[in-house]
Amino acid sequence: MEVFLIRLLQFMLAISILVLLHEGGHFFFAKLFGVRVEKFYLFFDPWFHLFEFKPKRSETTYGVGWLPLGGYCKISGMIDESFDTEQMKKPAQPCEFRSKPAWQRLLIMVGGVLVNFLLALFIYAMVLFTWGDSYFALKDMSMGMKFNDSAKEIGFRDGDILLRTDEKTLDRFDVDMYRAIANAQTVTVLRGGKEVTVTMPEDMSLLTMVKEEPVFARPFIPADVDSVLPNSPAQKAGIMKGDKLLAVGGKSVDSWNEFDNQIGRMQDVMSAAKTPADSLKARTTTIVFSHKATPGRKDTAQVVLTADMTLGVGKTYLGTYYKPVKLEYGFFESFPAGVVYGVNVLRGYVDDMKYVFSAEGAKSLGGFGAIGSLFPPTWDWMMFWRMTAFLSIILAFMNILPIPALDGGHVLFLLYEMITRRKSSENFLIRAEYVGFGILILLMVVANLNDILRWLGYM
């Protein structure tokens, strides 16, 4: 419950910041061009609101709604999600949106997207200035990578050190590495001191690579014991810090990667247990390990894992074996670096959009639960701001899509008007708004239904 609340608070804070500034972008340009803003709300307020006030001599009512699905800036004389058709039946006033030149209306509509994108670049710059950038270089991972069966069928081998694709150098282990491999025709690896070229199939999918269990490739980390919890199954078996696990349940393990795979199989059996006896049987296994203090000595012990299927050992990690590359930025250096970082994130996100139109991609759509789970389980300001910047880029991109009811839909019709010198009829715009709103509701239902199905274990 504590983890859920921490993630919920981070999600709500990030969304509040992004929505306020997005709507603030529309508000700024509306006020700049003398357009009346009737309401400025954080969150939606169907039927009632949590808070509302209207300053003296102000034409704008400010408030907080109860439905945290976004927010809105109600601009006079504009066909939007409020569907205020009565106002549109009245004669146009000079202070209304519809009375302004097309170029001013265009700037008002792109104001939110512009603020979100610039905000993301600013956040990335400040993150780099405050915390720098730290990563483990692939070329320095002398033990190479651990590959799944799909990767081995293509031609990769455990221990391969990833060097480059036919298009770019592979420098760090992150989603960009997977994306580069998925888009590559060939991948060059270092194997046994020699460079080997692996030819990639044409139907590689980033989505499949990261969703497979285990994933396509991950750093090879030996199953060296970093610590042992008191009174744990590991301690009772005689395992000590520095020992190496060699086998679990009769299956050899050469890394924590293999150890996790084997425990995962046991968890599947455990989930099917119907009686306490079945549960005890699923949790009982044999462990083979070697002693650091006495090289060459191997011991075999029968252990009963805990109820949550843990052995009670602390694992070594990348930092145990490799020194990270640390990049630091001065205040002015951080801005161009933040722009490059943000543009790269946007480019990757746009490239991944092609998967949305596949059957597997539709299943991968996530709603508020999926977004909230991206935040760390503990409050980490660096990760919070990185996630906020990422969501700001997503919000900017999604809003600029040419779908009626989104900013991009309005922009599309305004560009049509500026090019053809013909203004779309209000009846057409109202019908388009209804269609677009219906599409958005459908997407929201599908995404959040996927969250529920994943939570129930059906996906």
PDB file of N, CA and C in Angstrom, residues 225-276:
ATOM      1  N   VAL A 225      27.085 -14.092  -4.595  1.00  0.00           N
ATOM      2  CA  VAL A 225      26.268 -13.646  -3.466  1.00  0.00           C
ATOM      3  C   VAL A 225      26.894 -12.403  -2.839  1.00  0.00           C
ATOM      4  N   ASP A 226      26.140 -11.322  -2.816  1.00  0.00           N
ATOM      5  CA  ASP A 226      26.649 -10.068  -2.246  1.00  0.00           C
ATOM      6  C   ASP A 226      26.400  -9.992  -0.743  1.00  0.00           C
ATOM      7  N   SER A 227      25.301 -10.585  -0.284  1.00  0.00           N
ATOM      8  CA  SER A 227      24.984 -10.587   1.143  1.00  0.00           C
ATOM      9  C   SER A 227      23.974 -11.695   1.423  1.00  0.00           C
ATOM     10  N   VAL A 228      23.838 -12.044   2.705  1.00  0.00           N
ATOM     11  CA  VAL A 228      22.898 -13.090   3.120  1.00  0.00           C
ATOM     12  C   VAL A 228      22.064 -12.553   4.268  1.00  0.00           C
ATOM     13  N   LEU A 229      20.752 -12.645   4.149  1.00  0.00           N
ATOM     14  CA  LEU A 229      19.859 -12.156   5.194  1.00  0.00           C
ATOM     15  C   LEU A 229      19.846 -13.113   6.381  1.00  0.00           C
ATOM     16  N   PRO A 230      19.808 -12.580   7.607  1.00  0.00           N
ATOM     17  CA  PRO A 230      19.765 -13.447   8.798  1.00  0.00           C
ATOM     18  C   PRO A 230      18.518 -14.318   8.801  1.00  0.00           C
ATOM     19  N   ASN A 231      18.673 -15.555   9.248  1.00  0.00           N
ATOM     20  CA  ASN A 231      17.569 -16.518   9.380  1.00  0.00           C
ATOM     21  C   ASN A 231      16.854 -16.802   8.057  1.00  0.00           C
ATOM     22  N   SER A 232      17.523 -16.561   6.969  1.00  0.00           N
ATOM     23  CA  SER A 232      16.934 -16.815   5.653  1.00  0.00           C
ATOM     24  C   SER A 232      17.234 -18.254   5.228  1.00  0.00           C
ATOM     25  N   PRO A 233      16.516 -18.763   4.212  1.00  0.00           N
ATOM     26  CA  PRO A 233      16.841 -20.094   3.690  1.00  0.00           C
ATOM     27  C   PRO A 233      18.300 -20.206   3.273  1.00  0.00           C
ATOM     28  N   ALA A 234      18.872 -19.138   2.736  1.00  0.00           N
ATOM     29  CA  ALA A 234      20.278 -19.164   2.309  1.00  0.00           C
ATOM     30  C   ALA A 234      21.214 -19.347   3.495  1.00  0.00           C
ATOM     31  N   GLN A 235      20.958 -18.613   4.576  1.00  0.00           N
ATOM     32  CA  GLN A 235      21.831 -18.744   5.752  1.00  0.00           C
ATOM     33  C   GLN A 235      21.729 -20.142   6.349  1.00  0.00           C
ATOM     34  N   LYS A 236      20.513 -20.660   6.410  1.00  0.00           N
ATOM     35  CA  LYS A 236      20.323 -22.016   6.954  1.00  0.00           C
ATOM     36  C   LYS A 236      21.024 -23.058   6.097  1.00  0.00           C
ATOM     37  N   ALA A 237      21.187 -22.778   4.808  1.00  0.00           N
ATOM     38  CA  ALA A 237      21.870 -23.716   3.909  1.00  0.00           C
ATOM     39  C   ALA A 237      23.384 -23.576   3.987  1.00  0.00           C
ATOM     40  N   GLY A 238      23.883 -22.556   4.686  1.00  0.00           N
ATOM     41  CA  GLY A 238      25.324 -22.367   4.812  1.00  0.00           C
ATOM     42  C   GLY A 238      25.931 -21.475   3.751  1.00  0.00           C
ATOM     43  N   ILE A 239      25.097 -20.781   2.978  1.00  0.00           N
ATOM     44  CA  ILE A 239      25.603 -19.864   1.948  1.00  0.00           C
ATOM     45  C   ILE A 239      26.127 -18.598   2.620  1.00  0.00           C
ATOM     46  N   MET A 240      27.253 -18.112   2.143  1.00  0.00           N
ATOM     47  CA  MET A 240      27.885 -16.931   2.724  1.00  0.00           C
ATOM     48  C   MET A 240      28.204 -15.906   1.645  1.00  0.00           C
ATOM     49  N   LYS A 241      28.460 -14.682   2.089  1.00  0.00           N
ATOM     50  CA  LYS A 241      28.830 -13.595   1.178  1.00  0.00           C
ATOM     51  C   LYS A 241      30.068 -14.004   0.376  1.00  0.00           C
ATOM     52  N   GLY A 242      30.007 -13.801  -0.947  1.00  0.00           N
ATOM     53  CA  GLY A 242      31.116 -14.149  -1.821  1.00  0.00           C
ATOM     54  C   GLY A 242      30.981 -15.509  -2.479  1.00  0.00           C
ATOM     55  N   ASP A 243      30.063 -16.360  -1.958  1.00  0.00           N
ATOM     56  CA  ASP A 243      29.836 -17.667  -2.590  1.00  0.00           C
ATOM     57  C   ASP A 243      29.153 -17.475  -3.948  1.00  0.00           C
ATOM     58  N   LYS A 244      29.200 -18.519  -4.756  1.00  0.00           N
ATOM     59  CA  LYS A 244      28.599 -18.455  -6.101  1.00  0.00           C
ATOM     60  C   LYS A 244      27.559 -19.554  -6.225  1.00  0.00           C
ATOM     61  N   LEU A 245      26.350 -19.198  -6.698  1.00  0.00           N
ATOM     62  CA  LEU A 245      25.305 -20.188  -6.958  1.00  0.00           C
ATOM     63  C   LEU A 245      25.577 -20.860  -8.295  1.00  0.00           C
ATOM     64  N   LEU A 246      25.461 -22.195  -8.291  1.00  0.00           N
ATOM     65  CA  LEU A 246      25.782 -22.977  -9.500  1.00  0.00           C
ATOM     66  C   LEU A 246      24.562 -23.660 -10.105  1.00  0.00           C
ATOM     67  N   ALA A 247      23.581 -23.997  -9.261  1.00  0.00           N
ATOM     68  CA  ALA A 247      22.403 -24.685  -9.777  1.00  0.00           C
ATOM     69  C   ALA A 247      21.235 -24.467  -8.823  1.00  0.00           C
ATOM     70  N   VAL A 248      20.029 -24.445  -9.391  1.00  0.00           N
ATOM     71  CA  VAL A 248      18.792 -24.325  -8.625  1.00  0.00           C
ATOM     72  C   VAL A 248      17.804 -25.348  -9.158  1.00  0.00           C
ATOM     73  N   GLY A 249      17.309 -26.215  -8.276  1.00  0.00           N
ATOM     74  CA  GLY A 249      16.328 -27.207  -8.696  1.00  0.00           C
ATOM     75  C   GLY A 249      16.825 -28.132  -9.786  1.00  0.00           C
ATOM     76  N   GLY A 250      18.125 -28.447  -9.756  1.00  0.00           N
ATOM     77  CA  GLY A 250      18.702 -29.357 -10.745  1.00  0.00           C
ATOM     78  C   GLY A 250      19.059 -28.704 -12.056  1.00  0.00           C
ATOM     79  N   LYS A 251      18.839 -27.396 -12.187  1.00  0.00           N
ATOM     80  CA  LYS A 251      19.175 -26.692 -13.428  1.00  0.00           C
ATOM     81  C   LYS A 251      20.361 -25.777 -13.167  1.00  0.00           C
ATOM     82  N   SER A 252      21.376 -25.879 -14.014  1.00  0.00           N
ATOM     83  CA  SER A 252      22.573 -25.057 -13.854  1.00  0.00           C
ATOM     84  C   SER A 252      22.249 -23.584 -14.063  1.00  0.00           C
ATOM     85  N   VAL A 253      22.863 -22.744 -13.252  1.00  0.00           N
ATOM     86  CA  VAL A 253      22.724 -21.297 -13.421  1.00  0.00           C
ATOM     87  C   VAL A 253      24.127 -20.705 -13.467  1.00  0.00           C
ATOM     88  N   ASP A 254      24.389 -19.897 -14.460  1.00  0.00           N
ATOM     89  CA  ASP A 254      25.700 -19.257 -14.576  1.00  0.00           C
ATOM     90  C   ASP A 254      25.641 -17.769 -14.276  1.00  0.00           C
ATOM     91  N   SER A 255      24.446 -17.287 -13.948  1.00  0.00           N
ATOM     92  CA  SER A 255      24.273 -15.846 -13.743  1.00  0.00           C
ATOM     93  C   SER A 255      23.000 -15.609 -12.958  1.00  0.00           C
ATOM     94  N   TRP A 256      22.848 -14.380 -12.476  1.00  0.00           N
ATOM     95  CA  TRP A 256      21.589 -14.015 -11.822  1.00  0.00           C
ATOM     96  C   TRP A 256      20.454 -14.018 -12.832  1.00  0.00           C
ATOM     97  N   ASN A 257      20.787 -13.832 -14.100  1.00  0.00           N
ATOM     98  CA  ASN A 257      19.769 -13.901 -15.141  1.00  0.00           C
ATOM     99  C   ASN A 257      19.106 -15.283 -15.139  1.00  0.00           C
ATOM    100  N   GLU A 258      19.946 -16.333 -15.145  1.00  0.00           N
ATOM    101  CA  GLU A 258      19.421 -17.703 -15.142  1.00  0.00           C
ATOM    102  C   GLU A 258      18.740 -18.032 -13.816  1.00  0.00           C
ATOM    103  N   PHE A 259      19.281 -17.528 -12.724  1.00  0.00           N
ATOM    104  CA  PHE A 259      18.676 -17.753 -11.412  1.00  0.00           C
ATOM    105  C   PHE A 259      17.253 -17.203 -11.383  1.00  0.00           C
ATOM    106  N   ASP A 260      17.074 -15.970 -11.865  1.00  0.00           N
ATOM    107  CA  ASP A 260      15.742 -15.360 -11.889  1.00  0.00           C
ATOM    108  C   ASP A 260      14.790 -16.142 -12.782  1.00  0.00           C
ATOM    109  N   ASN A 261      15.294 -16.653 -13.909  1.00  0.00           N
ATOM    110  CA  ASN A 261      14.450 -17.448 -14.799  1.00  0.00           C
ATOM    111  C   ASN A 261      13.947 -18.702 -14.099  1.00  0.00           C
ATOM    112  N   GLN A 262      14.849 -19.376 -13.374  1.00  0.00           N
ATOM    113  CA  GLN A 262      14.476 -20.600 -12.688  1.00  0.00           C
ATOM    114  C   GLN A 262      13.487 -20.324 -11.557  1.00  0.00           C
ATOM    115  N   ILE A 263      13.727 -19.269 -10.799  1.00  0.00           N
ATOM    116  CA  ILE A 263      12.786 -18.904  -9.733  1.00  0.00           C
ATOM    117  C   ILE A 263      11.429 -18.537 -10.326  1.00  0.00           C
ATOM    118  N   GLY A 264      11.440 -17.899 -11.490  1.00  0.00           N
ATOM    119  CA  GLY A 264      10.193 -17.556 -12.164  1.00  0.00           C
ATOM    120  C   GLY A 264       9.387 -18.799 -12.520  1.00  0.00           C
ATOM    121  N   ARG A 265      10.070 -19.845 -12.971  1.00  0.00           N
ATOM    122  CA  ARG A 265       9.366 -21.100 -13.284  1.00  0.00           C
ATOM    123  C   ARG A 265       8.750 -21.707 -12.022  1.00  0.00           C
ATOM    124  N   MET A 266       9.486 -21.622 -10.927  1.00  0.00           N
ATOM    125  CA  MET A 266       8.978 -22.149  -9.663  1.00  0.00           C
ATOM    126  C   MET A 266       7.785 -21.326  -9.173  1.00  0.00           C
ATOM    127  N   GLN A 267       7.807 -20.034  -9.415  1.00  0.00           N
ATOM    128  CA  GLN A 267       6.680 -19.183  -9.033  1.00  0.00           C
ATOM    129  C   GLN A 267       5.428 -19.555  -9.812  1.00  0.00           C
ATOM    130  N   ASP A 268       5.603 -19.949 -11.066  1.00  0.00           N
ATOM    131  CA  ASP A 268       4.458 -20.388 -11.861  1.00  0.00           C
ATOM    132  C   ASP A 268       3.827 -21.634 -11.251  1.00  0.00           C
ATOM    133  N   VAL A 269       4.667 -22.553 -10.791  1.00  0.00           N
ATOM    134  CA  VAL A 269       4.165 -23.764 -10.131  1.00  0.00           C
ATOM    135  C   VAL A 269       3.489 -23.398  -8.815  1.00  0.00           C
ATOM    136  N   MET A 270       4.109 -22.471  -8.091  1.00  0.00           N
ATOM    137  CA  MET A 270       3.572 -22.032  -6.811  1.00  0.00           C
ATOM    138  C   MET A 270       2.194 -21.403  -6.971  1.00  0.00           C
ATOM    139  N   SER A 271       2.009 -20.626  -8.033  1.00  0.00           N
ATOM    140  CA  SER A 271       0.722 -19.954  -8.248  1.00  0.00           C
ATOM    141  C   SER A 271      -0.402 -20.942  -8.508  1.00  0.00           C
ATOM    142  N   ALA A 272      -0.043 -22.148  -8.954  1.00  0.00           N
ATOM    143  CA  ALA A 272      -1.051 -23.173  -9.237  1.00  0.00           C
ATOM    144  C   ALA A 272      -1.314 -24.074  -8.037  1.00  0.00           C
ATOM    145  N   ALA A 273      -0.580 -23.858  -6.928  1.00  0.00           N
ATOM    146  CA  ALA A 273      -0.741 -24.695  -5.738  1.00  0.00           C
ATOM    147  C   ALA A 273      -2.129 -24.506  -5.130  1.00  0.00           C
ATOM    148  N   LYS A 274      -2.762 -25.624  -4.744  1.00  0.00           N
ATOM    149  CA  LYS A 274      -4.109 -25.561  -4.196  1.00  0.00           C
ATOM    150  C   LYS A 274      -4.157 -25.887  -2.707  1.00  0.00           C
ATOM    151  N   THR A 275      -3.137 -26.555  -2.197  1.00  0.00           N
ATOM    152  CA  THR A 275      -3.111 -26.941  -0.789  1.00  0.00           C
ATOM    153  C   THR A 275      -1.781 -26.510  -0.170  1.00  0.00           C
ATOM    154  N   PRO A 276      -1.701 -26.445   1.171  1.00  0.00           N
ATOM    155  CA  PRO A 276      -0.424 -26.134   1.829  1.00  0.00           C
ATOM    156  C   PRO A 276       0.673 -27.111   1.446  1.00  0.00           C
TER     157      PRO A 276
END
